[in-house]
mmCIF file of N, CA and C in Angstrom:
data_model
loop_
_atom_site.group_PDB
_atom_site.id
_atom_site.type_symbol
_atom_site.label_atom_id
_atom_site.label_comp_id
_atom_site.label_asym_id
_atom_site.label_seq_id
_atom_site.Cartn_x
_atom_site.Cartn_y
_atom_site.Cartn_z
ATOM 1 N N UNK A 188 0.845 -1.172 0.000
ATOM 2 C CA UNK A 188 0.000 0.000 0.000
ATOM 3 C C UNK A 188 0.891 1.236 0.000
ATOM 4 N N UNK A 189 0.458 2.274 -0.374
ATOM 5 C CA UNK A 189 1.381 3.466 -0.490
ATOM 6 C C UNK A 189 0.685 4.222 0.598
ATOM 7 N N UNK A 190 1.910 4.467 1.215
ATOM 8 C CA UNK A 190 1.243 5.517 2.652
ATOM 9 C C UNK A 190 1.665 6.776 2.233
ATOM 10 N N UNK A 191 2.834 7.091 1.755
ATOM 11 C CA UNK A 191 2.953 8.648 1.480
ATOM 12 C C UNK A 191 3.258 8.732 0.186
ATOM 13 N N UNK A 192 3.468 9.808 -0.506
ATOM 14 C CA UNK A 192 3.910 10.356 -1.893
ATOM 15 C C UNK A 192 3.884 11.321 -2.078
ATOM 16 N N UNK A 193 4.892 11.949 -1.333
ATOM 17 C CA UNK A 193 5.122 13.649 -1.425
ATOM 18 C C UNK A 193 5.456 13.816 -3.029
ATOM 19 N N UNK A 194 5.218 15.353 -3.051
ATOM 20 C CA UNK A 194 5.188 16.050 -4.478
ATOM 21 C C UNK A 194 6.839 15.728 -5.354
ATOM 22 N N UNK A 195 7.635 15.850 -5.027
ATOM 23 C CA UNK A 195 8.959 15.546 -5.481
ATOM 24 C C UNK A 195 9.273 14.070 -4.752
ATOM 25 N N UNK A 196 8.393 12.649 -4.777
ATOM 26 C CA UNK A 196 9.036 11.669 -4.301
ATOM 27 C C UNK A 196 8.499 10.585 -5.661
ATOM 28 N N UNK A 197 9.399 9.650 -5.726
ATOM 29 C CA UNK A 197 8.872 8.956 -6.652
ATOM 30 C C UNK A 197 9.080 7.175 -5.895
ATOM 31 N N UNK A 198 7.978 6.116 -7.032
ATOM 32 C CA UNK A 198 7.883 4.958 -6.420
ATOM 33 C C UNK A 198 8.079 4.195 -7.761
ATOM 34 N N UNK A 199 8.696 2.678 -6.799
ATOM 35 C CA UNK A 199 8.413 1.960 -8.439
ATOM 36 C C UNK A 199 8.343 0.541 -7.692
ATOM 37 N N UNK A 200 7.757 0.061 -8.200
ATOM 38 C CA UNK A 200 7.264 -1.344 -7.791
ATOM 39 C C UNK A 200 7.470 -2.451 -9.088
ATOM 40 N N UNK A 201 7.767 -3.622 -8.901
ATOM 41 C CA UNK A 201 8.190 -4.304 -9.817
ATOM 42 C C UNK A 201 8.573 -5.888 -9.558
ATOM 43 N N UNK A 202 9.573 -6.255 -10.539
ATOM 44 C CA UNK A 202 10.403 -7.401 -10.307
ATOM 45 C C UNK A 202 12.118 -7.527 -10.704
ATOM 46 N N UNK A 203 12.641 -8.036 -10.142
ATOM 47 C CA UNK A 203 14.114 -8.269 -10.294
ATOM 48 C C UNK A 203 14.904 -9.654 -10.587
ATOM 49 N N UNK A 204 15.990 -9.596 -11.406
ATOM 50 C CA UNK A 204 16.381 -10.688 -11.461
ATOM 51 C C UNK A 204 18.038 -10.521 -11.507
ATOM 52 N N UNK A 205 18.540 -11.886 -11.049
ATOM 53 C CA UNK A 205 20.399 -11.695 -11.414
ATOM 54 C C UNK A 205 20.801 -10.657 -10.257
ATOM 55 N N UNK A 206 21.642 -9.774 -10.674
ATOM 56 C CA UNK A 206 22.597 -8.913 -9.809
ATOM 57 C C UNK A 206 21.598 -7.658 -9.745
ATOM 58 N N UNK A 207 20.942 -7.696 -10.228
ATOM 59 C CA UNK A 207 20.060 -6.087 -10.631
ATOM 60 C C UNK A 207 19.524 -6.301 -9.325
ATOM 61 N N UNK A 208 19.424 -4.528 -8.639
ATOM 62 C CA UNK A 208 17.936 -4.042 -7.547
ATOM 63 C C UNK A 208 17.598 -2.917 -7.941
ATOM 64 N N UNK A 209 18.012 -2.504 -9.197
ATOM 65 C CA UNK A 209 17.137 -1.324 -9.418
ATOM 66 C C UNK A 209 15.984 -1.571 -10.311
ATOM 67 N N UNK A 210 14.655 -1.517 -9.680
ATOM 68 C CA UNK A 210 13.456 -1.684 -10.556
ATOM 69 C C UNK A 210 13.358 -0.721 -12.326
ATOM 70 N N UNK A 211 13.433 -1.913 -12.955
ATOM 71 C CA UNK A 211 13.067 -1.285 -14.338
ATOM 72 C C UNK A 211 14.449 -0.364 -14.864
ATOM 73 N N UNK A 212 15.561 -0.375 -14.090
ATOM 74 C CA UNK A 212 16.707 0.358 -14.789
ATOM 75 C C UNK A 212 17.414 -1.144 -15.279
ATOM 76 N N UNK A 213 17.774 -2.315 -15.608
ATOM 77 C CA UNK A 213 18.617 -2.974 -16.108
ATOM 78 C C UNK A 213 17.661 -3.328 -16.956
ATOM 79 N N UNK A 214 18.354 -4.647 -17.609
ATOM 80 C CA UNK A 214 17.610 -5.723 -18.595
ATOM 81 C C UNK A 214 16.970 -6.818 -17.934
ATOM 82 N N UNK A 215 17.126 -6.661 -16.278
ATOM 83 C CA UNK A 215 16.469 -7.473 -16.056
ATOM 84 C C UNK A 215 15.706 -7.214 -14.780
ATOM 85 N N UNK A 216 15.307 -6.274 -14.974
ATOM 86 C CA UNK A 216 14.384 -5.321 -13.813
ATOM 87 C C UNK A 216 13.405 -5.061 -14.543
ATOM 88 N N UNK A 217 11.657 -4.937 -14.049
ATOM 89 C CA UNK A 217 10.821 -4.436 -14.846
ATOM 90 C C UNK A 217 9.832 -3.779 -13.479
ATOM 91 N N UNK A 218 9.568 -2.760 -13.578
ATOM 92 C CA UNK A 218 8.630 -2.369 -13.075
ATOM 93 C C UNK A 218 7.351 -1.185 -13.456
ATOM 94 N N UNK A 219 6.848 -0.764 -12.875
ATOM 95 C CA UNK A 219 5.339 0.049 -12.272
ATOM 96 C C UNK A 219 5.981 1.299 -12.239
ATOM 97 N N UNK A 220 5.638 2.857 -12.141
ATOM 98 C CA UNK A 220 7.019 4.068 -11.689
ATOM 99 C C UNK A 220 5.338 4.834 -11.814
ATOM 100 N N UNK A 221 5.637 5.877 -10.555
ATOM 101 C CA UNK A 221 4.750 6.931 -10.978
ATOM 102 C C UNK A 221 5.793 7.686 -9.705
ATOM 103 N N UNK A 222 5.279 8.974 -9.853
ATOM 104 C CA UNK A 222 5.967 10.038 -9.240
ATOM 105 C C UNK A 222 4.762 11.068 -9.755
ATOM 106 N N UNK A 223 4.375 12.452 -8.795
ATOM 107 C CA UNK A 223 3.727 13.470 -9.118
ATOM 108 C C UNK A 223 4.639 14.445 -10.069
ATOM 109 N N UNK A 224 5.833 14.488 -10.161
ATOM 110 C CA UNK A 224 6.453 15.258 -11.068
ATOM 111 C C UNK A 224 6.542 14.641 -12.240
ATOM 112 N N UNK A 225 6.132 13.812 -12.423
ATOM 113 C CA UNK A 225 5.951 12.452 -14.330
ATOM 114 C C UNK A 225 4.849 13.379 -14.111
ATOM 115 N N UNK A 226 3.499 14.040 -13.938
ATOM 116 C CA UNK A 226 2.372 13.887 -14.141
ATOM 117 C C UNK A 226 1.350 12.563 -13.263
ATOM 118 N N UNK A 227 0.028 12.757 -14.863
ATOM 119 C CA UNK A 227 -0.975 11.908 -13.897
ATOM 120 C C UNK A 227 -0.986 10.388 -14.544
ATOM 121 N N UNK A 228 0.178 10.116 -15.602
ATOM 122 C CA UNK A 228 0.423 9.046 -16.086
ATOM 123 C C UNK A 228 1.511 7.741 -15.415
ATOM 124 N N UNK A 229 1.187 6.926 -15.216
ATOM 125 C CA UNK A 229 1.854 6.034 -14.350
ATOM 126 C C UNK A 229 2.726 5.523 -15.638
ATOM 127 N N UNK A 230 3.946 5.342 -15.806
ATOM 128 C CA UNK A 230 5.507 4.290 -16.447
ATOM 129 C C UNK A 230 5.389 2.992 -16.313
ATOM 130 N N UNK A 231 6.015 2.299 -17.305
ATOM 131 C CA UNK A 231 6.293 0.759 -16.946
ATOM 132 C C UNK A 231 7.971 1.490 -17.593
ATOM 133 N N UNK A 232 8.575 0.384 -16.787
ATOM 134 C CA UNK A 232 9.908 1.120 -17.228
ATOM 135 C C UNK A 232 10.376 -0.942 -17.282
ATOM 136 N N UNK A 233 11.764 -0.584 -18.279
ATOM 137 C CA UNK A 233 12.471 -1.784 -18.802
ATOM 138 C C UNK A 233 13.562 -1.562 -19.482
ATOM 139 N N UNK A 234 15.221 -1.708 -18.885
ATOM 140 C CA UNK A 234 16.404 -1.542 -19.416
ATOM 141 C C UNK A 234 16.366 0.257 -19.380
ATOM 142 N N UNK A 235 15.701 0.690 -18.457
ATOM 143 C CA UNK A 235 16.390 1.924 -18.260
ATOM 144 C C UNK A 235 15.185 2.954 -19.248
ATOM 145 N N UNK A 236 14.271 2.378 -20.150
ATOM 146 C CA UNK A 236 13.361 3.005 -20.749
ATOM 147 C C UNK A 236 12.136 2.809 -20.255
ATOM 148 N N UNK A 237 11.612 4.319 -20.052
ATOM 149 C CA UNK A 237 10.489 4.587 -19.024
ATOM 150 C C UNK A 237 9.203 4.429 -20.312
ATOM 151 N N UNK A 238 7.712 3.810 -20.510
ATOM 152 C CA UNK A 238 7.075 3.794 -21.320
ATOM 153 C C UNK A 238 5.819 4.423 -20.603
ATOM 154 N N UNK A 239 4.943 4.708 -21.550
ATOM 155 C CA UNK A 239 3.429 5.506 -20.485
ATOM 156 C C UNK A 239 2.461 4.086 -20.564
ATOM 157 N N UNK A 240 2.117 3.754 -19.590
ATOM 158 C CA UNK A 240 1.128 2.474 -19.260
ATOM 159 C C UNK A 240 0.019 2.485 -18.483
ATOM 160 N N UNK A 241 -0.438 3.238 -17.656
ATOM 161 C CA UNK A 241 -1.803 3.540 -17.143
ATOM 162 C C UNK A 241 -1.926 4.642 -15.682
ATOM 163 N N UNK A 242 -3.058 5.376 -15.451
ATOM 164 C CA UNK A 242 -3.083 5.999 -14.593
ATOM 165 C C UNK A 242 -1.882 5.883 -13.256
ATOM 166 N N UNK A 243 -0.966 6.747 -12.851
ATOM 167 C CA UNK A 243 -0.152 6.939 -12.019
ATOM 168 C C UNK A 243 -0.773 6.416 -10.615
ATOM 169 N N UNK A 244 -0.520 5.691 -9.373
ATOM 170 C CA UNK A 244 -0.908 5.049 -8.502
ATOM 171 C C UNK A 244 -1.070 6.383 -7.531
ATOM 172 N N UNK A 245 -1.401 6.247 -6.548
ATOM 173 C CA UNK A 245 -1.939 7.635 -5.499
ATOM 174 C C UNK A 245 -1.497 6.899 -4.108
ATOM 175 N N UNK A 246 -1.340 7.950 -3.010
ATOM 176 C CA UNK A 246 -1.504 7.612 -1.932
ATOM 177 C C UNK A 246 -2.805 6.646 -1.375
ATOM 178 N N UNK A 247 -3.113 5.831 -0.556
ATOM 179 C CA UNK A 247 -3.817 5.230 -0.162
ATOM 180 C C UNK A 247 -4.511 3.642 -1.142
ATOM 181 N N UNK A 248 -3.116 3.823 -2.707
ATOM 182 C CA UNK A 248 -3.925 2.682 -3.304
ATOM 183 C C UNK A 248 -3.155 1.525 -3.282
ATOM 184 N N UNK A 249 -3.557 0.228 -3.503
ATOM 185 C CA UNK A 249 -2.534 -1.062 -3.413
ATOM 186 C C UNK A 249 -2.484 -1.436 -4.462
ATOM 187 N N UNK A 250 -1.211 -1.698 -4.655
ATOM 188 C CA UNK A 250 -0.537 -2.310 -5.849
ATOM 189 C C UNK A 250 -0.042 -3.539 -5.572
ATOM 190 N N UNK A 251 -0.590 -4.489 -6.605
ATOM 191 C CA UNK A 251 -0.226 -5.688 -6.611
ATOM 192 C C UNK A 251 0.710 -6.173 -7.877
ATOM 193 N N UNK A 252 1.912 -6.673 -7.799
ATOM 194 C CA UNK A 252 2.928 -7.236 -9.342
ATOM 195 C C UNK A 252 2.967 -8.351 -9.322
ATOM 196 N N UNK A 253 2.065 -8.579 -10.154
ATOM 197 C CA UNK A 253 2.152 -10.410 -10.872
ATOM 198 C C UNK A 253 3.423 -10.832 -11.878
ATOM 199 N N UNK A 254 3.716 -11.718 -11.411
ATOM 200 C CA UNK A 254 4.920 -12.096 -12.609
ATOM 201 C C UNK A 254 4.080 -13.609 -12.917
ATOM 202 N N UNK A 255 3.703 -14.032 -14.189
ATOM 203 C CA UNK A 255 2.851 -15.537 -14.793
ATOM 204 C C UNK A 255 3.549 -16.214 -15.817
ATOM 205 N N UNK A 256 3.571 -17.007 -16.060
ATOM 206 C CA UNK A 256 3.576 -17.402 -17.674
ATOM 207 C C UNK A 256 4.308 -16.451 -18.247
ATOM 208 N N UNK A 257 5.208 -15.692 -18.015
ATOM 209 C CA UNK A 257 6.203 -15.129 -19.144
ATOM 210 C C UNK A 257 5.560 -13.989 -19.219
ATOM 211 N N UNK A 258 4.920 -13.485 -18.213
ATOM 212 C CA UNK A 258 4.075 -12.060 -18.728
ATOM 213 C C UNK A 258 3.880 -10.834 -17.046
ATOM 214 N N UNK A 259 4.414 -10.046 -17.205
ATOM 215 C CA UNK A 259 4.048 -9.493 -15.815
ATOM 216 C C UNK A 259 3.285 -8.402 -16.436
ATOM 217 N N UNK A 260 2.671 -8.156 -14.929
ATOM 218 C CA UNK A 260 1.266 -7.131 -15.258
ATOM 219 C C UNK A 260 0.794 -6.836 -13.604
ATOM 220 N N UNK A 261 0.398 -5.836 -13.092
ATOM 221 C CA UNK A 261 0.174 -5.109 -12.314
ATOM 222 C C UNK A 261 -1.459 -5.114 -11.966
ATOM 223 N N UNK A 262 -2.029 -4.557 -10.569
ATOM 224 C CA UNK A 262 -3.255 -4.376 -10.099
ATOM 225 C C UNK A 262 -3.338 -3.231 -9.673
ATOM 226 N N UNK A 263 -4.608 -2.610 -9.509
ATOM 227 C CA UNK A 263 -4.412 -1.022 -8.642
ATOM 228 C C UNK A 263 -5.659 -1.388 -7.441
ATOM 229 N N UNK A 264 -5.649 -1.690 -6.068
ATOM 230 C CA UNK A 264 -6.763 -1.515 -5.567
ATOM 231 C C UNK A 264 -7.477 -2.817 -6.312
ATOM 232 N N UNK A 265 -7.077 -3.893 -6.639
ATOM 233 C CA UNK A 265 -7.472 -4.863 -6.731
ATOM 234 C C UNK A 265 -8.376 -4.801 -8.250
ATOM 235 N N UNK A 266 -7.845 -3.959 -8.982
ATOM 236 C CA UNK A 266 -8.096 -3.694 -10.296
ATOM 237 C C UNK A 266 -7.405 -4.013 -11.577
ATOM 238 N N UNK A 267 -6.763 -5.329 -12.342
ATOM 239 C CA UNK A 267 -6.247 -5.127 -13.706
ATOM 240 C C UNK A 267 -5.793 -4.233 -14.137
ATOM 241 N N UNK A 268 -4.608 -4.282 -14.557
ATOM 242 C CA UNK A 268 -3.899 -3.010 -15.342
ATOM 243 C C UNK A 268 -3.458 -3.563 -16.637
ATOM 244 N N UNK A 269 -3.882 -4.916 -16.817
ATOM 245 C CA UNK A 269 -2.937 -5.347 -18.633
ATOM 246 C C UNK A 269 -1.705 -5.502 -17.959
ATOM 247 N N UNK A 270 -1.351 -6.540 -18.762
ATOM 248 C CA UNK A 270 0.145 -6.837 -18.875
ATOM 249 C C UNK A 270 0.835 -5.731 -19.391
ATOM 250 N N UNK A 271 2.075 -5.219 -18.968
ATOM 251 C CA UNK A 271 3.278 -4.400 -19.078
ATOM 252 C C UNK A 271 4.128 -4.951 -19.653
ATOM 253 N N UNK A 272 4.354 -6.522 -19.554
ATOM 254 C CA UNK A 272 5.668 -6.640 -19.989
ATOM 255 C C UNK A 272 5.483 -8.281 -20.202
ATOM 256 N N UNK A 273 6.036 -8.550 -21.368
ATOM 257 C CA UNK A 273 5.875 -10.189 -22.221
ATOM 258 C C UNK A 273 7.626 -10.643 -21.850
ATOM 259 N N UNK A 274 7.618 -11.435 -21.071
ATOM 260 C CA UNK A 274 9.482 -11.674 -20.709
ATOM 261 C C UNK A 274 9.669 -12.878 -21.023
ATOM 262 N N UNK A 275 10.619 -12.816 -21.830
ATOM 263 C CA UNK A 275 11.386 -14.392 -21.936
ATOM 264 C C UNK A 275 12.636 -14.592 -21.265
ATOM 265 N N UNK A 276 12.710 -14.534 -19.797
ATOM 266 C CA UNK A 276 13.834 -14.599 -19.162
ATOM 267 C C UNK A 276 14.287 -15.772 -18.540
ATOM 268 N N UNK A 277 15.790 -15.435 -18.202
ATOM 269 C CA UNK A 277 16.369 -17.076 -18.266
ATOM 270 C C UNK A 277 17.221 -16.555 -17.151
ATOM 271 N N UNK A 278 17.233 -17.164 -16.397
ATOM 272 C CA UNK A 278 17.904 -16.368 -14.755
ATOM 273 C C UNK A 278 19.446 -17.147 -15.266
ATOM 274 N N UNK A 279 20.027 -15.774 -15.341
ATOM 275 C CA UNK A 279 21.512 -15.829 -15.311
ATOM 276 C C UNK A 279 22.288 -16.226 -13.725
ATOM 277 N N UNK A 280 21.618 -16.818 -12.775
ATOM 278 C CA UNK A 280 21.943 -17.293 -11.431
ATOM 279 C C UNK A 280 21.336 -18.271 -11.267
ATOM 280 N N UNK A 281 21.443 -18.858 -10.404
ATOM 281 C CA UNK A 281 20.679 -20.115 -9.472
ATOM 282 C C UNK A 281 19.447 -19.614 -8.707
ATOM 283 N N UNK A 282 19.378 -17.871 -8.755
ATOM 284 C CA UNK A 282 17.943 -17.865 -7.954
ATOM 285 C C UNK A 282 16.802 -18.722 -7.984
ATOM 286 N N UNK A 283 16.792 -18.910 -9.128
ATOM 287 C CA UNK A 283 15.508 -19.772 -9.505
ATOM 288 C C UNK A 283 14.224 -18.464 -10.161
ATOM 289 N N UNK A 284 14.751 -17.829 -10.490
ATOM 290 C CA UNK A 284 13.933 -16.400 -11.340
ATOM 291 C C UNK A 284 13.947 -15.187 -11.152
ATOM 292 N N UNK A 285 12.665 -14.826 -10.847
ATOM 293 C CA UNK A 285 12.474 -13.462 -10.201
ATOM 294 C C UNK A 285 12.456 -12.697 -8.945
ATOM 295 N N UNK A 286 12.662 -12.186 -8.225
ATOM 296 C CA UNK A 286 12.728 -11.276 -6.950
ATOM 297 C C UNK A 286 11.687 -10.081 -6.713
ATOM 298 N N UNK A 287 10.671 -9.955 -5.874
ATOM 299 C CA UNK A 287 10.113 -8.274 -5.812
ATOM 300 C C UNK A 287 10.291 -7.618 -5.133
ATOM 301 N N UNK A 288 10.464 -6.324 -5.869
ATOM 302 C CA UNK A 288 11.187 -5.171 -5.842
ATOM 303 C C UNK A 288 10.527 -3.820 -5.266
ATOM 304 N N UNK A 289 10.776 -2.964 -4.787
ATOM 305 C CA UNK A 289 10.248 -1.934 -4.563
ATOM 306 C C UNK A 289 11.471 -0.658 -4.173
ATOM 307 N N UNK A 290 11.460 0.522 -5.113
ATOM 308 C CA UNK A 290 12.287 1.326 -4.890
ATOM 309 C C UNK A 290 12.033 2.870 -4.558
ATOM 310 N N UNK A 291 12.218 3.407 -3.200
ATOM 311 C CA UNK A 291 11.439 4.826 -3.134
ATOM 312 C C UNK A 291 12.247 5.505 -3.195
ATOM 313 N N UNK A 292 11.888 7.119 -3.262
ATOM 314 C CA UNK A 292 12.726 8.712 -3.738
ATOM 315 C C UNK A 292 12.205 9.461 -2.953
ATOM 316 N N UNK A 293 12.832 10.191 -2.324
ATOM 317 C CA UNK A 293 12.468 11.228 -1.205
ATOM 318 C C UNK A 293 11.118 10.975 -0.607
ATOM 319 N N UNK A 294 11.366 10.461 0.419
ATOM 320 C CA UNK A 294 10.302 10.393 1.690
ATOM 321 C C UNK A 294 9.037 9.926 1.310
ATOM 322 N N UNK A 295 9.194 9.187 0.122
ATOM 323 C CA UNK A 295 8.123 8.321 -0.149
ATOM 324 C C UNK A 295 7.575 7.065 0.989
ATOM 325 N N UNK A 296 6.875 6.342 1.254
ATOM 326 C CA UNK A 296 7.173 5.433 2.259
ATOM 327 C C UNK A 296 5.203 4.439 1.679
ATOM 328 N N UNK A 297 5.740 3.313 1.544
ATOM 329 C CA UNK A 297 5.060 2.015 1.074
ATOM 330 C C UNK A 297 4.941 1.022 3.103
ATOM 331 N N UNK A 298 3.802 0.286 2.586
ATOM 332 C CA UNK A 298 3.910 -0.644 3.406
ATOM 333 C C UNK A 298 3.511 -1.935 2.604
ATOM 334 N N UNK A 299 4.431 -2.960 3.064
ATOM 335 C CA UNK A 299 4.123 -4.459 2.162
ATOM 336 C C UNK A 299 3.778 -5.253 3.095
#
């Protein structure tokens, strides 16, 4: 759930894989990104490229990141957002896949 989101803070919610923890900045990070300074459009970001993908998330809403079948895709408040991202990934480690992620920017603050 997002408890705060000051005006200059940004969030990104996602998944991780390999050596990567930055959501949606490697090739093998994908996540969710909204911030009030993007606007009222919420990002899917992947290898460092931010894309426009659906209404920006707000204080007080829950976000849920599905990773399925080769396809991750997001919830708002227990709402469908479409798949973001079609992955054919092959874990360059022994993790055994994916990791979730969550990365905040000034005094943002989430509860999981």
């Amino acid at each position: 759930q997002i408890r705060s989101m000051p005006a200059d803070s940004a969030i990104r919610i996602g998944w991780v894989s390999g050596d990567s923890d930055l959501v949606g900045q490697s090739s093998e990070a994908w996540g969710y990104h909204a911030s009030r300074s993007y606007g009222p459009m919420g990002w899917k970001a992947h290898g460092g490229r931010f894309t426009r993908y659906v209404p920006a998330f707000e204080e007080g809403d829950t976000i849920t990141a599905i990773a399925q079948k080769g396809e991750i895709s997001f919830m708002r408040n227990g709402q469908p957002l479409g798949i973001a991202f079609k992955v054919s990934h092959q874990p360059k480690d022994d993790t055994g896949g994916l990791r979730p992620a969550v990365a905040l920017r000034r005094a943002a603050e989430v509860h999981l």
